[in-house]
mmCIF file of C-alpha atoms in Angstrom:
data_model
loop_
_atom_site.group_PDB
_atom_site.id
_atom_site.type_symbol
_atom_site.label_atom_id
_atom_site.label_comp_id
_atom_site.label_asym_id
_atom_site.label_seq_id
_atom_site.Cartn_x
_atom_site.Cartn_y
_atom_site.Cartn_z
ATOM 1 C CA UNK A 85 28.947 -9.804 -39.063
ATOM 2 C CA UNK A 86 31.451 -10.890 -41.361
ATOM 3 C CA UNK A 87 34.554 -11.337 -39.032
ATOM 4 C CA UNK A 88 37.322 -9.626 -41.391
ATOM 5 C CA UNK A 89 34.308 -6.253 -41.574
ATOM 6 C CA UNK A 90 33.677 -5.837 -37.837
ATOM 7 C CA UNK A 91 37.824 -6.261 -37.287
ATOM 8 C CA UNK A 92 37.984 -3.618 -40.202
ATOM 9 C CA UNK A 93 35.162 -1.295 -38.117
ATOM 10 C CA UNK A 94 36.540 -1.885 -35.085
ATOM 11 C CA UNK A 95 39.715 -0.576 -36.256
ATOM 12 C CA UNK A 96 38.267 2.278 -37.487
ATOM 13 C CA UNK A 97 36.358 3.253 -34.394
ATOM 14 C CA UNK A 98 39.341 2.775 -32.680
ATOM 15 C CA UNK A 99 41.113 5.336 -35.194
ATOM 16 C CA UNK A 100 38.182 8.130 -34.414
ATOM 17 C CA UNK A 101 39.071 7.698 -31.199
ATOM 18 C CA UNK A 102 42.658 8.579 -31.265
ATOM 19 C CA UNK A 103 42.476 11.065 -33.478
ATOM 20 C CA UNK A 104 39.373 13.463 -31.287
ATOM 21 C CA UNK A 105 40.155 12.748 -28.074
ATOM 22 C CA UNK A 106 44.334 10.998 -28.100
ATOM 23 C CA UNK A 107 43.514 7.735 -26.444
ATOM 24 C CA UNK A 108 42.234 4.912 -28.175
ATOM 25 C CA UNK A 109 39.275 2.295 -26.150
ATOM 26 C CA UNK A 110 39.295 0.770 -22.414
ATOM 27 C CA UNK A 111 36.488 -0.951 -20.702
ATOM 28 C CA UNK A 112 37.675 -1.915 -17.012
ATOM 29 C CA UNK A 113 38.967 1.486 -16.122
ATOM 30 C CA UNK A 114 35.183 2.524 -16.263
ATOM 31 C CA UNK A 115 34.399 -0.406 -13.752
ATOM 32 C CA UNK A 116 37.089 0.472 -11.598
ATOM 33 C CA UNK A 117 35.939 4.237 -11.223
ATOM 34 C CA UNK A 118 32.600 3.007 -10.177
ATOM 35 C CA UNK A 119 34.752 0.510 -7.680
ATOM 36 C CA UNK A 120 36.543 3.895 -6.519
ATOM 37 C CA UNK A 121 32.975 6.047 -6.324
ATOM 38 C CA UNK A 122 31.142 3.015 -4.138
ATOM 39 C CA UNK A 123 34.023 2.667 -1.984
ATOM 40 C CA UNK A 124 34.265 6.316 -1.602
ATOM 41 C CA UNK A 125 31.114 6.603 -1.383
ATOM 42 C CA UNK A 126 30.211 3.388 1.054
ATOM 43 C CA UNK A 127 34.047 3.958 3.762
ATOM 44 C CA UNK A 128 35.051 7.390 2.198
ATOM 45 C CA UNK A 129 37.486 6.904 5.366
ATOM 46 C CA UNK A 130 38.526 3.780 3.642
ATOM 47 C CA UNK A 131 38.750 5.311 0.587
ATOM 48 C CA UNK A 132 41.222 7.706 1.879
ATOM 49 C CA UNK A 133 43.944 5.499 3.475
ATOM 50 C CA UNK A 134 44.290 3.080 1.066
ATOM 51 C CA UNK A 135 46.688 3.871 -1.356
ATOM 52 C CA UNK A 136 44.783 2.534 -4.722
ATOM 53 C CA UNK A 137 41.888 4.013 -4.149
ATOM 54 C CA UNK A 138 42.630 7.317 -3.358
ATOM 55 C CA UNK A 139 45.475 7.199 -6.235
ATOM 56 C CA UNK A 140 42.195 7.168 -8.857
ATOM 57 C CA UNK A 141 39.910 8.950 -6.103
ATOM 58 C CA UNK A 142 38.858 11.733 -8.020
ATOM 59 C CA UNK A 143 36.720 14.418 -6.647
ATOM 60 C CA UNK A 144 34.531 14.882 -9.250
ATOM 61 C CA UNK A 145 31.122 11.945 -10.069
ATOM 62 C CA UNK A 146 32.428 9.179 -11.902
ATOM 63 C CA UNK A 147 29.522 10.199 -13.962
ATOM 64 C CA UNK A 148 32.431 12.546 -15.880
ATOM 65 C CA UNK A 149 35.428 9.734 -16.066
ATOM 66 C CA UNK A 150 35.974 9.510 -19.650
ATOM 67 C CA UNK A 151 35.594 5.300 -19.774
ATOM 68 C CA UNK A 152 32.842 5.449 -17.835
ATOM 69 C CA UNK A 153 30.565 7.527 -20.171
ATOM 70 C CA UNK A 154 32.727 5.495 -23.078
ATOM 71 C CA UNK A 155 31.081 2.299 -21.563
ATOM 72 C CA UNK A 156 28.070 3.131 -21.179
ATOM 73 C CA UNK A 157 27.676 3.844 -24.462
ATOM 74 C CA UNK A 158 29.081 0.504 -25.295
ATOM 75 C CA UNK A 159 25.976 -1.639 -23.633
ATOM 76 C CA UNK A 160 23.953 1.117 -25.105
ATOM 77 C CA UNK A 161 25.511 0.433 -28.550
ATOM 78 C CA UNK A 162 25.804 -3.157 -27.654
ATOM 79 C CA UNK A 163 21.678 -3.393 -26.708
ATOM 80 C CA UNK A 164 20.967 -1.905 -30.205
ATOM 81 C CA UNK A 165 22.721 -4.342 -32.328
ATOM 82 C CA UNK A 166 20.908 -7.061 -30.137
ATOM 83 C CA UNK A 167 18.062 -5.612 -30.648
ATOM 84 C CA UNK A 168 18.136 -4.862 -34.546
ATOM 85 C CA UNK A 169 19.380 -8.619 -35.200
ATOM 86 C CA UNK A 170 16.536 -9.922 -32.933
ATOM 87 C CA UNK A 171 19.332 -11.320 -30.007
ATOM 88 C CA UNK A 172 17.624 -9.868 -27.155
ATOM 89 C CA UNK A 173 16.663 -12.357 -25.062
ATOM 90 C CA UNK A 174 17.489 -12.850 -20.485
ATOM 91 C CA UNK A 175 19.117 -16.117 -20.391
ATOM 92 C CA UNK A 176 22.141 -18.100 -19.443
ATOM 93 C CA UNK A 177 24.102 -19.500 -22.171
ATOM 94 C CA UNK A 178 26.107 -22.328 -21.222
ATOM 95 C CA UNK A 179 27.189 -25.651 -22.715
ATOM 96 C CA UNK A 180 24.501 -28.501 -22.655
ATOM 97 C CA UNK A 181 27.551 -30.085 -20.216
ATOM 98 C CA UNK A 182 26.966 -28.060 -17.338
ATOM 99 C CA UNK A 183 24.345 -26.336 -15.652
ATOM 100 C CA UNK A 184 23.180 -23.034 -16.169
ATOM 101 C CA UNK A 185 24.834 -22.252 -12.183
ATOM 102 C CA UNK A 186 27.830 -23.624 -12.933
ATOM 103 C CA UNK A 187 27.900 -21.144 -15.501
ATOM 104 C CA UNK A 188 26.992 -18.663 -13.738
ATOM 105 C CA UNK A 189 30.103 -19.498 -10.964
ATOM 106 C CA UNK A 190 32.025 -19.650 -13.813
ATOM 107 C CA UNK A 191 31.868 -16.317 -15.062
ATOM 108 C CA UNK A 192 31.724 -14.657 -11.526
ATOM 109 C CA UNK A 193 35.448 -15.979 -11.000
ATOM 110 C CA UNK A 194 36.561 -15.064 -14.080
ATOM 111 C CA UNK A 195 35.118 -12.380 -14.282
ATOM 112 C CA UNK A 196 36.963 -11.995 -10.905
ATOM 113 C CA UNK A 197 40.128 -13.194 -12.619
ATOM 114 C CA UNK A 198 39.890 -10.313 -15.102
ATOM 115 C CA UNK A 199 38.957 -7.589 -12.891
ATOM 116 C CA UNK A 200 41.911 -8.547 -10.705
ATOM 117 C CA UNK A 201 44.435 -9.121 -13.677
ATOM 118 C CA UNK A 202 43.341 -6.269 -15.548
ATOM 119 C CA UNK A 203 44.013 -3.518 -12.299
ATOM 120 C CA UNK A 204 47.664 -5.446 -11.897
ATOM 121 C CA UNK A 205 48.506 -5.081 -15.924
ATOM 122 C CA UNK A 206 47.428 -1.492 -15.963
ATOM 123 C CA UNK A 207 43.871 -2.627 -18.840
ATOM 124 C CA UNK A 208 42.503 -5.088 -20.357
ATOM 125 C CA UNK A 209 41.769 -6.735 -23.343
ATOM 126 C CA UNK A 210 40.339 -3.501 -25.180
ATOM 127 C CA UNK A 211 42.952 -0.745 -23.282
ATOM 128 C CA UNK A 212 45.965 -3.020 -22.438
ATOM 129 C CA UNK A 213 46.334 -5.313 -25.972
ATOM 130 C CA UNK A 214 43.578 -3.809 -29.140
ATOM 131 C CA UNK A 215 45.010 0.016 -27.491
ATOM 132 C CA UNK A 216 48.689 -0.994 -27.252
ATOM 133 C CA UNK A 217 49.309 -3.092 -30.337
ATOM 134 C CA UNK A 218 47.373 -0.181 -32.348
ATOM 135 C CA UNK A 219 50.153 2.178 -31.169
ATOM 136 C CA UNK A 220 52.689 -0.481 -31.531
ATOM 137 C CA UNK A 221 52.894 -0.444 -27.958
ATOM 138 C CA UNK A 222 55.001 -3.397 -26.614
ATOM 139 C CA UNK A 223 52.878 -3.764 -23.720
ATOM 140 C CA UNK A 224 50.542 -3.797 -25.865
ATOM 141 C CA UNK A 225 51.675 -6.935 -27.846
ATOM 142 C CA UNK A 226 53.561 -8.346 -24.525
ATOM 143 C CA UNK A 227 49.731 -8.498 -22.734
ATOM 144 C CA UNK A 228 48.009 -9.810 -25.592
ATOM 145 C CA UNK A 229 50.337 -12.749 -25.630
ATOM 146 C CA UNK A 230 50.346 -12.815 -22.668
ATOM 147 C CA UNK A 231 46.093 -12.988 -22.072
ATOM 148 C CA UNK A 232 45.851 -15.202 -25.132
ATOM 149 C CA UNK A 233 48.969 -17.254 -23.972
ATOM 150 C CA UNK A 234 47.218 -18.322 -21.198
ATOM 151 C CA UNK A 235 43.759 -18.951 -22.315
ATOM 152 C CA UNK A 236 45.305 -21.234 -24.594
ATOM 153 C CA UNK A 237 47.449 -22.971 -22.620
ATOM 154 C CA UNK A 238 44.734 -23.695 -19.545
ATOM 155 C CA UNK A 239 41.886 -24.833 -22.286
ATOM 156 C CA UNK A 240 42.356 -28.075 -21.410
ATOM 157 C CA UNK A 241 41.503 -27.743 -17.924
ATOM 158 C CA UNK A 242 38.052 -26.028 -18.888
ATOM 159 C CA UNK A 243 37.149 -28.239 -21.566
ATOM 160 C CA UNK A 244 34.629 -29.248 -19.911
ATOM 161 C CA UNK A 245 32.951 -26.177 -19.687
ATOM 162 C CA UNK A 246 33.297 -25.191 -22.965
ATOM 163 C CA UNK A 247 33.438 -28.422 -25.601
ATOM 164 C CA UNK B 195 45.481 18.289 -37.010
ATOM 165 C CA UNK B 196 44.174 15.854 -34.389
ATOM 166 C CA UNK B 197 44.302 14.519 -32.113
ATOM 167 C CA UNK B 198 41.013 16.827 -31.589
ATOM 168 C CA UNK B 199 40.550 17.466 -28.280
ATOM 169 C CA UNK B 200 43.683 18.124 -26.728
ATOM 170 C CA UNK B 201 45.420 20.338 -29.056
ATOM 171 C CA UNK B 202 42.648 22.646 -29.750
ATOM 172 C CA UNK B 203 41.134 22.487 -25.794
ATOM 173 C CA UNK B 204 37.722 20.966 -26.437
ATOM 174 C CA UNK B 205 35.220 21.336 -23.166
ATOM 175 C CA UNK B 206 35.071 17.651 -20.926
ATOM 176 C CA UNK B 207 31.243 18.140 -21.638
ATOM 177 C CA UNK B 208 32.468 17.552 -25.441
ATOM 178 C CA UNK B 209 35.301 15.019 -25.262
ATOM 179 C CA UNK B 210 32.469 13.158 -23.074
ATOM 180 C CA UNK B 211 29.815 13.596 -25.190
ATOM 181 C CA UNK B 212 32.678 11.782 -27.601
ATOM 182 C CA UNK B 213 33.534 9.295 -25.131
ATOM 183 C CA UNK B 214 29.573 8.432 -25.768
ATOM 184 C CA UNK B 215 29.628 7.993 -29.404
ATOM 185 C CA UNK B 216 31.971 6.219 -29.436
ATOM 186 C CA UNK B 217 31.406 4.359 -27.026
ATOM 187 C CA UNK B 218 28.336 3.508 -28.981
ATOM 188 C CA UNK B 219 30.237 2.514 -31.849
ATOM 189 C CA UNK B 220 32.765 0.470 -30.051
ATOM 190 C CA UNK B 221 29.376 -1.604 -28.012
ATOM 191 C CA UNK B 222 27.387 -2.272 -31.532
ATOM 192 C CA UNK B 223 30.426 -3.458 -33.009
ATOM 193 C CA UNK B 224 32.191 -5.429 -31.028
ATOM 194 C CA UNK B 225 28.057 -7.259 -30.707
ATOM 195 C CA UNK B 226 27.693 -7.508 -34.426
ATOM 196 C CA UNK B 227 31.096 -9.465 -34.299
ATOM 197 C CA UNK B 228 29.287 -11.936 -32.410
ATOM 198 C CA UNK B 229 31.111 -11.100 -29.125
ATOM 199 C CA UNK B 230 27.939 -11.051 -26.712
ATOM 200 C CA UNK B 231 28.572 -14.919 -26.770
ATOM 201 C CA UNK B 232 30.757 -16.985 -24.439
ATOM 202 C CA UNK B 233 30.334 -19.990 -26.343
ATOM 203 C CA UNK B 234 31.840 -17.837 -29.420
ATOM 204 C CA UNK B 235 34.293 -15.786 -27.747
ATOM 205 C CA UNK B 236 36.007 -19.415 -26.505
ATOM 206 C CA UNK B 237 35.560 -21.329 -29.283
ATOM 207 C CA UNK B 238 38.928 -19.246 -30.317
ATOM 208 C CA UNK B 239 40.780 -21.788 -27.788
ATOM 209 C CA UNK B 240 38.667 -24.661 -28.753
ATOM 210 C CA UNK B 241 39.587 -24.166 -33.007
ATOM 211 C CA UNK B 242 36.134 -24.166 -33.420
ATOM 212 C CA UNK B 243 35.250 -20.667 -34.163
ATOM 213 C CA UNK B 244 38.106 -17.885 -34.487
ATOM 214 C CA UNK B 245 36.046 -14.847 -34.925
ATOM 215 C CA UNK B 246 38.055 -13.588 -31.769
ATOM 216 C CA UNK B 247 41.643 -13.956 -33.743
ATOM 217 C CA UNK B 248 39.743 -12.502 -36.626
ATOM 218 C CA UNK B 249 38.580 -9.220 -35.551
ATOM 219 C CA UNK B 250 41.041 -8.824 -33.291
ATOM 220 C CA UNK B 251 44.130 -8.928 -35.495
ATOM 221 C CA UNK B 252 41.856 -6.772 -38.092
ATOM 222 C CA UNK B 253 41.372 -3.750 -35.787
ATOM 223 C CA UNK B 254 44.923 -3.866 -34.174
ATOM 224 C CA UNK B 255 46.260 -3.722 -37.915
ATOM 225 C CA UNK B 256 43.163 -0.973 -39.540
ATOM 226 C CA UNK B 257 44.224 1.005 -36.909
ATOM 227 C CA UNK B 258 47.723 1.021 -36.605
ATOM 228 C CA UNK B 259 47.584 1.598 -40.334
ATOM 229 C CA UNK B 260 45.460 4.179 -39.722
ATOM 230 C CA UNK B 261 47.547 6.548 -37.178
ATOM 231 C CA UNK B 262 50.444 5.335 -39.532
ATOM 232 C CA UNK B 263 49.283 7.480 -42.357
ATOM 233 C CA UNK B 264 47.371 9.936 -40.613
ATOM 234 C CA UNK B 265 50.882 11.263 -38.977
ATOM 235 C CA UNK B 266 52.661 10.763 -41.998
ATOM 236 C CA UNK B 267 49.564 13.133 -43.519
ATOM 237 C CA UNK B 268 50.729 14.921 -40.560
ATOM 238 C CA UNK B 269 47.388 15.193 -39.465
ATOM 239 C CA UNK B 270 47.869 13.383 -36.310
ATOM 240 C CA UNK B 271 50.444 14.080 -33.383
ATOM 241 C CA UNK B 272 51.777 10.986 -32.222
ATOM 242 C CA UNK B 273 53.365 12.587 -29.097
ATOM 243 C CA UNK B 274 50.308 13.551 -27.763
ATOM 244 C CA UNK B 275 48.662 10.095 -27.984
ATOM 245 C CA UNK B 276 48.746 7.961 -25.291
ATOM 246 C CA UNK B 277 51.555 5.065 -25.585
ATOM 247 C CA UNK B 278 51.078 2.217 -22.940
ATOM 248 C CA UNK B 279 53.975 2.148 -20.521
ATOM 249 C CA UNK B 280 55.666 -1.012 -20.224
ATOM 250 C CA UNK B 281 56.144 -2.883 -16.703
ATOM 251 C CA UNK B 282 57.532 -5.601 -17.243
ATOM 252 C CA UNK B 283 56.533 -7.641 -14.671
ATOM 253 C CA UNK B 284 52.916 -6.331 -13.969
ATOM 254 C CA UNK B 285 51.486 -6.534 -17.838
ATOM 255 C CA UNK B 286 53.256 -10.770 -17.946
ATOM 256 C CA UNK B 287 51.366 -11.201 -14.583
ATOM 257 C CA UNK B 288 48.269 -9.263 -15.017
ATOM 258 C CA UNK B 289 48.130 -10.517 -18.455
ATOM 259 C CA UNK B 290 48.415 -14.316 -17.062
ATOM 260 C CA UNK B 291 45.357 -13.863 -14.413
ATOM 261 C CA UNK B 292 42.977 -12.190 -17.464
ATOM 262 C CA UNK B 293 43.921 -15.118 -19.724
ATOM 263 C CA UNK B 294 42.787 -17.606 -17.317
ATOM 264 C CA UNK B 295 39.841 -15.348 -16.438
ATOM 265 C CA UNK B 296 38.901 -15.165 -20.067
ATOM 266 C CA UNK B 297 39.265 -19.609 -20.022
ATOM 267 C CA UNK B 298 37.718 -19.657 -17.140
ATOM 268 C CA UNK B 299 34.762 -16.831 -17.903
ATOM 269 C CA UNK B 300 34.234 -16.612 -21.304
ATOM 270 C CA UNK B 301 33.923 -13.300 -21.126
ATOM 271 C CA UNK B 302 37.121 -10.349 -21.156
ATOM 272 C CA UNK B 303 35.285 -6.422 -19.563
ATOM 273 C CA UNK B 304 34.218 -5.150 -23.467
ATOM 274 C CA UNK B 305 32.663 -8.562 -24.342
ATOM 275 C CA UNK B 306 30.373 -8.689 -20.628
ATOM 276 C CA UNK B 307 29.303 -5.413 -21.453
ATOM 277 C CA UNK B 308 27.964 -6.045 -24.207
ATOM 278 C CA UNK B 309 26.533 -9.113 -23.350
ATOM 279 C CA UNK B 310 25.143 -8.522 -20.332
ATOM 280 C CA UNK B 311 23.163 -5.053 -22.650
ATOM 281 C CA UNK B 312 21.267 -8.022 -24.753
ATOM 282 C CA UNK B 313 20.597 -10.412 -21.833
ATOM 283 C CA UNK B 314 23.457 -12.896 -20.712
ATOM 284 C CA UNK B 315 22.775 -13.140 -17.270
ATOM 285 C CA UNK B 316 26.410 -15.642 -16.998
ATOM 286 C CA UNK B 317 27.688 -11.937 -18.632
ATOM 287 C CA UNK B 318 26.016 -9.506 -15.202
ATOM 288 C CA UNK B 319 27.944 -12.060 -12.893
ATOM 289 C CA UNK B 320 30.640 -11.946 -14.852
ATOM 290 C CA UNK B 321 30.522 -8.099 -14.700
ATOM 291 C CA UNK B 322 30.157 -8.354 -11.054
ATOM 292 C CA UNK B 323 32.885 -10.203 -10.664
ATOM 293 C CA UNK B 324 35.049 -8.180 -12.361
ATOM 294 C CA UNK B 325 33.754 -5.028 -9.550
ATOM 295 C CA UNK B 326 34.832 -7.456 -6.545
ATOM 296 C CA UNK B 327 37.799 -8.417 -8.692
ATOM 297 C CA UNK B 328 39.129 -4.413 -8.891
ATOM 298 C CA UNK B 329 37.967 -4.250 -4.981
ATOM 299 C CA UNK B 330 39.902 -6.681 -3.892
ATOM 300 C CA UNK B 331 43.093 -5.469 -5.992
ATOM 301 C CA UNK B 332 42.627 -2.654 -4.116
ATOM 302 C CA UNK B 333 42.797 -3.794 -0.581
ATOM 303 C CA UNK B 334 45.974 -5.805 -1.447
ATOM 304 C CA UNK B 335 47.669 -3.008 -3.086
ATOM 305 C CA UNK B 336 50.621 -2.356 -1.125
ATOM 306 C CA UNK B 337 51.840 -6.231 -0.876
ATOM 307 C CA UNK B 338 52.093 -6.169 -4.913
ATOM 308 C CA UNK B 339 53.192 -2.755 -5.199
ATOM 309 C CA UNK B 340 56.837 -2.990 -5.296
ATOM 310 C CA UNK B 341 55.971 -5.675 -8.053
ATOM 311 C CA UNK B 342 53.779 -3.673 -9.479
ATOM 312 C CA UNK B 343 55.789 -0.406 -9.995
ATOM 313 C CA UNK B 344 58.746 -2.689 -11.330
ATOM 314 C CA UNK B 345 61.035 -3.547 -14.328
ATOM 315 C CA UNK B 346 59.923 -0.117 -15.853
ATOM 316 C CA UNK B 347 60.527 0.164 -19.379
ATOM 317 C CA UNK B 348 58.759 3.343 -20.130
ATOM 318 C CA UNK B 349 56.016 4.105 -23.208
ATOM 319 C CA UNK B 350 58.849 1.440 -25.830
ATOM 320 C CA UNK B 351 57.470 0.694 -29.250
ATOM 321 C CA UNK B 352 57.712 -2.670 -30.458
ATOM 322 C CA UNK B 353 59.025 -1.223 -33.803
ATOM 323 C CA UNK B 354 62.078 0.626 -31.898
ATOM 324 C CA UNK B 355 63.479 -2.464 -30.188
ATOM 325 C CA UNK B 356 63.294 -4.679 -33.152
ATOM 326 C CA UNK B 357 64.875 -2.127 -34.670
ATOM 327 C CA UNK B 358 63.087 -1.524 -37.581
ATOM 328 C CA UNK B 359 60.922 1.043 -38.722
ATOM 329 C CA UNK B 360 57.062 0.893 -37.391
ATOM 330 C CA UNK B 361 56.149 1.098 -41.119
ATOM 331 C CA UNK B 362 57.777 -2.186 -41.730
ATOM 332 C CA UNK B 363 56.547 -3.109 -38.599
ATOM 333 C CA UNK B 364 53.243 -3.100 -39.550
ATOM 334 C CA UNK B 365 53.182 -4.887 -42.898
ATOM 335 C CA UNK B 366 55.345 -7.775 -40.793
ATOM 336 C CA UNK B 367 52.127 -8.124 -38.513
ATOM 337 C CA UNK B 368 50.177 -8.184 -41.703
ATOM 338 C CA UNK B 369 52.156 -11.088 -43.011
ATOM 339 C CA UNK B 370 52.352 -12.513 -39.634
ATOM 340 C CA UNK B 371 48.704 -12.089 -39.136
ATOM 341 C CA UNK B 372 47.243 -13.506 -42.311
ATOM 342 C CA UNK B 373 49.503 -16.588 -41.431
ATOM 343 C CA UNK B 374 47.608 -16.831 -38.437
ATOM 344 C CA UNK B 375 44.115 -16.266 -40.381
ATOM 345 C CA UNK B 376 45.048 -19.017 -42.770
ATOM 346 C CA UNK B 377 46.067 -21.827 -40.364
ATOM 347 C CA UNK B 378 42.831 -20.897 -37.913
ATOM 348 C CA UNK B 379 40.387 -21.722 -40.597
ATOM 349 C CA UNK B 380 41.977 -24.459 -41.317
ATOM 350 C CA UNK B 381 41.663 -25.222 -37.393
ATOM 351 C CA UNK B 382 37.774 -24.114 -37.764
ATOM 352 C CA UNK B 383 37.392 -26.755 -40.855
ATOM 353 C CA UNK B 384 39.752 -29.517 -38.575
ATOM 354 C CA UNK B 385 37.923 -28.810 -35.197
ATOM 355 C CA UNK B 386 34.272 -27.973 -36.193
ATOM 356 C CA UNK B 387 31.777 -28.219 -34.060
ATOM 357 C CA UNK B 388 27.866 -28.168 -36.089
ATOM 358 C CA UNK B 389 26.302 -28.802 -32.189
ATOM 359 C CA UNK B 390 27.773 -25.338 -30.410
ATOM 360 C CA UNK B 391 27.797 -22.993 -34.295
ATOM 361 C CA UNK B 392 24.265 -23.755 -34.338
ATOM 362 C CA UNK B 393 23.595 -22.579 -30.903
ATOM 363 C CA UNK B 394 25.256 -19.241 -30.721
#
């Protein structure tokens, strides 16, 4: 799809979300909800005594969390789009210059950083940057610049993974 | 008048159904934009594919203009719409850590879910990594709490800081984004990588 058209459609999805529910889009919050539920189930005492898990602990199941339901939609929506475009395929996508194994290690480390940073930054590219920018929040613009600025600044050091 | 859910006491079940339907649209558009490919996303940082820039800024501007127009027509109460709170230190440091994660891992959380949904195994590992990252944050939170809560500025708007009206800021952002799109498209020609574009 043309990127500008995709951008307008994404902006409209975001707008519908604001109009209907008063909140924008998100992603990392859903993962947090799952982590908190998992910790509470496996080690309830630990979840109770750990400030951060306790803060986000809810007595309801994670399946009643707004962001978890939204992300369930994202996964199914992504799957439907991939099926429609004929892109469904189990594979490790990597540059020919690195092995699939290295790609998996890097993807895992990248995810670890992103997950950690999203909690410190109170949201990721969706919830903090995109949604924040649409509401003109200064936090959204600062987070966006920090994310993209850092990725640009470090691009040279990780070039062998991509180009 | 919107937002509908908080103003009309809509039941939680209906709200969750809306979340699911909004997510369907979100995931579908992300995948259609090509964001289920890490090599396409990373193209942004090497100049051979600036789809991220185009989609991200077009979406932010569309959402921003939509909110401004809905507010102007009295169709949405912006006092109820959530505006992200600004904690200077943690916004910047969190963003820097996320930026490192982006260039190392090639996804952000939202795009990793759509990529995993179409079978990208590396994206599934990214999701696993982010679960671990969030768990670690939870464990070390007491050490970071002071920094996490420091320099709180409230739900401050960028237009307020600049001392201009929201509409003027949106216009300014459109001009800046157009310039970036123009420069980005020149970069796409200069740093062209047919071999990568063919594969993604």
